[in-house]
Amino acid sequence: MPERPQALFAMTAENVPLVFPPEVLARLRESVDIDPGLVAEDLTDPALADVLARTEILVTGWGCPRLDAAVLDAAPKLRAVLHSAGSVKGFATPEIWRRGIAVSSAAEANAVPVAEYTLAVILLAGKDVFVRRERLRVERASPGWGIVLGIGNHGRRVGVIGASRIGRKVIELLRPFDLSVSLTDPYVEESAAAELGVPLLPLDELLRTSEIVTVHAPETPETRHLIGRRELALMPDGAVLVNTARGALVDTDALVAELRSGRLSAVLDVTDPEPLPADSPLHELPGAFVTPHLAGSQGNELARLGLAVVAEAERVVSGAGVAFPVTFEALERGA
């Protein structure tokens, strides 16, 4: 049996057994020599010098320390960084790509539960579940059985902002339903949107014509407050804004003003700031349904992230290269 390459966990130690439960860890250790009891939360720790010098594969995750030139100098054999979460922006430096080290992310795996959450809330929002549940909770009186006009998902217009991994998965998950879905993304050509099966619209037109708008753009300086007072005003009366991306993409003050008027409602899994202050009006406004950043991988979904790393490790060891590479250019534009 060929010798397995040395690997090292670099993340918050408490996350290792969550992302790599026993069955996932066992499969990982078939490909690489990695000690789950040795987790690097500080890669400059002298006690790690020997193992770091032999490390060929770094398995990173939430809490990974910064991989700067000094750290990389201490790991001369490093050839792959396999991230068991989404964005690598918090720890990756340009020096990694300069040295030709492969970088992979489990963002594709993490997109699955976010898209599933989004699908669920879109369908529930189409039935006006969130606002009507709040009304029932406050009034404690059911209006009784009867036809409720203006709700339902037959032909409801849904606008997707951003053809990110998650945005594309949302479009895919929405396909079996009788919805009218459109997309806006400045980096997508009409031909690419056609391949996704949706029309490509300018942002303003998408906002004007969508009854539910779901946000899946990355957070960059250009996208901060992408949805502000002017953009919210374009949305039709009774429309719903869904945000599972980043809180800063939406101007919170402008959204609160619209929610207070009762003209719009919102489903927010991310907020700005995050977490919300205890006195935030979003806690009380009946048109705001706020969840505490639950859409991404949670609970048993974390093992999917570990499995994504295992698959990448197997590819690296076989010489095939990573399936989900992160390029420096994509890093600058992505989340």
Short mmCIF file of C-alpha atoms in Angstrom, two decimals, residues 132 135-136 139-148:
data_model
loop_
_atom_site.label_atom_id
_atom_site.label_comp_id
_atom_site.label_asym_id
_atom_site.label_seq_id
_atom_site.Cartn_x
_atom_site.Cartn_y
_atom_site.Cartn_z
CA ARG A 132 -50.69 35.45 8.18
CA ARG A 135 -51.54 37.94 12.33
CA LEU A 136 -53.08 34.79 13.77
CA GLU A 139 -55.25 38.30 16.97
CA ARG A 140 -55.77 34.73 18.30
CA ALA A 141 -58.79 34.39 16.05
CA SER A 142 -58.94 32.42 12.84
CA PRO A 143 -60.85 33.99 9.96
CA GLY A 144 -62.23 30.55 9.22
CA TRP A 145 -62.18 28.63 6.00
CA GLY A 146 -62.55 30.65 2.86
CA ILE A 147 -60.91 31.68 -0.36
CA VAL A 148 -57.95 34.00 0.24
#
